[in-house]
Structures are given as C-alpha cells and as structure tokens.
Amino acid sequence: MSVTYYCPLLKGTITEGRCLDINYENIRMKKPDEIISIGTTFNYTLDEIREKCEICPNNPL
C-alpha cells in the first residue's frame, strides 16, 4: 500500500514517491524532469515550485 498526500502544488493527491521525486529535484539531487514538466503544465517558475514545496505541510524531507 502506498502512502499518499494532498499536494498543494498539483492541487490533488499524489504518492509519497512522486512527492519525494519532486523534492529531490528541488534540492538538486535528481535531474529536474518532473519539476520542469510541472512548471510547463501549471505555468509555474522553478522558484515558485520550490517555494510551494518548502511550505507544504506534507513535505517528507
């Protein structure tokens, strides 16, 4: 069973794994594929994505 969170960035429920991927990309531990895609889809800058993730109450990091 996978853990899920409400993601304010994506305005929906996501798995913990996806949340971790996004956060690893935000702290530059992974290539930024996911956050670039999110930025394009939702018209966010990378700074906006990082800011939203930093204040998210569900941030697993």
N, CA, C and O atoms as a DFTB+ gen file, in Angstrom:
244 C
 N C O
     1  1       0.854      -1.173       0.000
     2  2       0.000       0.000       0.000
     3  2       0.904       1.242       0.000
     4  3       1.819       1.345       0.816
     5  1       0.650       2.155      -0.892
     6  2       1.472       3.353      -0.966
     7  2       0.839       4.499      -0.172
     8  3      -0.382       4.615      -0.072
     9  1       1.704       5.331       0.381
    10  2       1.266       6.498       1.134
    11  2       0.959       7.610       0.139
    12  3       1.690       7.799      -0.833
    13  1      -0.116       8.339       0.381
    14  2      -0.477       9.459      -0.494
    15  2      -0.608      10.734       0.331
    16  3      -0.866      10.703       1.534
    17  1      -0.422      11.850      -0.359
    18  2      -0.537      13.174       0.247
    19  2      -1.375      14.064      -0.657
    20  3      -1.447      13.843      -1.866
    21  1      -2.007      15.070      -0.065
    22  2      -2.597      16.126      -0.873
    23  2      -1.456      17.074      -1.227
    24  3      -0.732      17.535      -0.345
    25  1      -1.297      17.362      -2.505
    26  2      -0.225      18.223      -2.990
    27  2      -0.807      19.584      -3.387
    28  3      -1.521      19.680      -4.385
    29  1      -0.507      20.644      -2.612
    30  2      -0.996      21.973      -2.974
    31  2      -0.447      22.453      -4.321
    32  3      -1.100      23.217      -5.031
    33  1       0.744      21.999      -4.655
    34  2       1.371      22.373      -5.922
    35  2       0.561      21.847      -7.107
    36  3       0.285      22.576      -8.059
    37  1       0.188      20.576      -7.031
    38  2      -0.545      19.933      -8.130
    39  2      -2.053      19.937      -7.917
    40  3      -2.817      19.500      -8.777
    41  1      -2.467      20.437      -6.762
    42  2      -3.888      20.542      -6.413
    43  2      -4.607      19.199      -6.499
    44  3      -5.704      19.087      -7.046
    45  1      -3.949      18.184      -5.937
    46  2      -4.536      16.852      -5.933
    47  2      -3.708      15.898      -5.099
    48  3      -2.695      16.289      -4.519
    49  1      -4.131      14.659      -5.037
    50  2      -3.447      13.640      -4.263
    51  2      -2.353      13.004      -5.105
    52  3      -2.563      12.656      -6.267
    53  1      -1.164      12.858      -4.488
    54  2      -0.054      12.193      -5.168
    55  2       0.567      11.175      -4.217
    56  3       0.365      11.240      -3.005
    57  1       1.318      10.244      -4.775
    58  2       2.000       9.256      -3.945
    59  2       3.215       9.880      -3.275
    60  3       3.763      10.880      -3.739
    61  1       3.617       9.266      -2.179
    62  2       4.801       9.732      -1.468
    63  2       6.025       9.685      -2.384
    64  3       6.886      10.562      -2.312
    65  1       6.104       8.681      -3.231
    66  2       7.227       8.554      -4.158
    67  2       7.326       9.732      -5.111
    68  3       8.416      10.252      -5.352
    69  1       6.198      10.152      -5.650
    70  2       6.213      11.300      -6.559
    71  2       6.592      12.571      -5.796
    72  3       7.341      13.407      -6.302
    73  1       6.077      12.709      -4.593
    74  2       6.408      13.857      -3.758
    75  2       7.918      13.888      -3.486
    76  3       8.551      14.939      -3.582
    77  1       8.475      12.745      -3.152
    78  2       9.917      12.675      -2.923
    79  2      10.700      13.022      -4.176
    80  3      11.685      13.757      -4.105
    81  1      10.274      12.503      -5.327
    82  2      10.950      12.831      -6.587
    83  2      10.969      14.336      -6.820
    84  3      12.003      14.904      -7.171
    85  1       9.826      14.976      -6.624
    86  2       9.733      16.427      -6.818
    87  2      10.692      17.142      -5.867
    88  3      11.407      18.060      -6.271
    89  1      10.705      16.722      -4.612
    90  2      11.565      17.374      -3.632
    91  2      13.045      17.097      -3.880
    92  3      13.871      17.987      -3.675
    93  1      13.400      15.899      -4.312
    94  2      14.794      15.610      -4.659
    95  2      15.242      16.474      -5.836
    96  3      16.385      16.928      -5.877
    97  1      14.355      16.695      -6.777
    98  2      14.684      17.579      -7.892
    99  2      14.834      19.018      -7.411
   100  3      15.713      19.742      -7.878
   101  1      13.982      19.434      -6.481
   102  2      14.070      20.790      -5.938
   103  2      15.391      21.055      -5.244
   104  3      15.921      22.163      -5.321
   105  1      15.931      20.048      -4.566
   106  2      17.210      20.248      -3.874
   107  2      18.388      19.777      -4.726
   108  3      19.509      19.636      -4.239
   109  1      18.115      19.543      -5.981
   110  2      19.119      19.232      -6.995
   111  2      19.852      17.900      -6.768
   112  3      21.031      17.760      -7.092
   113  1      19.130      16.940      -6.208
   114  2      19.688      15.594      -6.050
   115  2      19.344      14.714      -7.250
   116  3      19.928      13.646      -7.439
   117  1      18.389      15.177      -8.057
   118  2      17.976      14.463      -9.265
   119  2      17.837      15.466     -10.400
   120  3      17.655      16.662     -10.174
   121  1      17.925      14.966     -11.601
   122  2      17.694      15.793     -12.782
   123  2      16.261      16.325     -12.734
   124  3      15.350      15.570     -12.394
   125  1      16.030      17.606     -13.065
   126  2      14.716      18.242     -12.856
   127  2      13.638      17.931     -13.909
   128  3      12.960      18.845     -14.379
   129  1      13.477      16.684     -14.273
   130  2      12.462      16.315     -15.271
   131  2      11.041      16.596     -14.798
   132  3      10.254      17.217     -15.512
   133  1      10.721      16.143     -13.607
   134  2       9.358      16.271     -13.067
   135  2       8.985      17.733     -12.856
   136  3       7.895      18.153     -13.246
   137  1       9.883      18.521     -12.239
   138  2       9.521      19.913     -11.946
   139  2       9.467      20.774     -13.206
   140  3       8.723      21.753     -13.255
   141  1      10.245      20.419     -14.216
   142  2      10.132      21.142     -15.493
   143  2       8.777      20.854     -16.125
   144  3       8.125      21.760     -16.643
   145  1       8.354      19.595     -16.083
   146  2       7.042      19.220     -16.614
   147  2       5.917      19.911     -15.852
   148  3       4.963      20.394     -16.461
   149  1       6.022      19.963     -14.520
   150  2       5.007      20.632     -13.693
   151  2       4.968      22.119     -14.026
   152  3       3.893      22.703     -14.160
   153  1       6.144      22.726     -14.158
   154  2       6.207      24.143     -14.498
   155  2       5.532      24.456     -15.811
   156  3       4.836      25.464     -15.937
   157  1       5.737      23.594     -16.790
   158  2       5.121      23.785     -18.103
   159  2       3.609      23.588     -18.035
   160  3       2.848      24.381     -18.590
   161  1       3.182      22.537     -17.359
   162  2       1.760      22.215     -17.268
   163  2       0.966      23.264     -16.493
   164  3      -0.125      23.656     -16.907
   165  1       1.524      23.717     -15.360
   166  2       0.794      24.627     -14.478
   167  2       1.253      26.084     -14.581
   168  3       0.766      26.950     -13.855
   169  1       2.194      26.342     -15.489
   170  2       2.714      27.692     -15.699
   171  2       3.361      28.267     -14.428
   172  3       3.137      29.423     -14.070
   173  1       4.167      27.431     -13.756
   174  2       4.932      27.839     -12.574
   175  2       6.395      28.027     -12.977
   176  3       6.893      27.345     -13.873
   177  1       7.072      28.949     -12.313
   178  2       8.522      29.027     -12.452
   179  2       9.132      28.002     -11.501
   180  3       8.456      27.506     -10.600
   181  1      10.406      27.686     -11.702
   182  2      11.059      26.744     -10.797
   183  2      11.118      27.304      -9.381
   184  3      11.003      26.547      -8.417
   185  1      11.292      28.599      -9.240
   186  2      11.288      29.223      -7.909
   187  2       9.922      29.090      -7.239
   188  3       9.853      28.842      -6.036
   189  1       8.850      29.249      -7.986
   190  2       7.500      29.089      -7.430
   191  2       7.271      27.657      -6.956
   192  3       6.660      27.432      -5.912
   193  1       7.758      26.701      -7.720
   194  2       7.618      25.291      -7.342
   195  2       8.376      25.041      -6.049
   196  3       7.841      24.425      -5.127
   197  1       9.605      25.506      -5.970
   198  2      10.415      25.300      -4.757
   199  2       9.761      25.950      -3.542
   200  3       9.732      25.363      -2.460
   201  1       9.238      27.155      -3.721
   202  2       8.582      27.860      -2.609
   203  2       7.358      27.100      -2.109
   204  3       7.158      26.966      -0.902
   205  1       6.535      26.600      -3.039
   206  2       5.335      25.854      -2.646
   207  2       5.702      24.576      -1.916
   208  3       5.043      24.206      -0.944
   209  1       6.737      23.904      -2.368
   210  2       7.152      22.664      -1.723
   211  2       7.765      22.921      -0.341
   212  3       7.564      22.135       0.585
   213  1       8.497      23.999      -0.208
   214  2       9.117      24.319       1.084
   215  2       8.079      24.559       2.179
   216  3       8.305      24.196       3.333
   217  1       6.949      25.166       1.831
   218  2       5.942      25.466       2.849
   219  2       4.860      24.394       2.967
   220  3       3.964      24.505       3.803
   221  1       4.941      23.375       2.148
   222  2       3.941      22.308       2.165
   223  2       3.992      21.551       3.492
   224  3       5.066      21.114       3.905
   225  1       2.854      21.389       4.165
   226  2       2.845      20.654       5.427
   227  2       3.110      19.153       5.257
   228  3       3.386      18.460       6.237
   229  1       3.030      18.655       4.041
   230  2       3.252      17.223       3.773
   231  2       4.643      16.923       3.266
   232  3       4.937      15.769       2.952
   233  1       5.512      17.916       3.173
   234  2       6.866      17.723       2.641
   235  2       7.581      16.654       3.455
   236  3       7.796      16.833       4.654
   237  1       7.954      15.536       2.816
   238  2       8.556      14.429       3.568
   239  2      10.031      14.630       3.896
   240  3      10.619      13.809       4.599
   241  1      10.635      15.697       3.405
   242  2      12.070      15.894       3.680
   243  2      12.289      16.681       4.925
   244  3      13.433      16.936       5.301
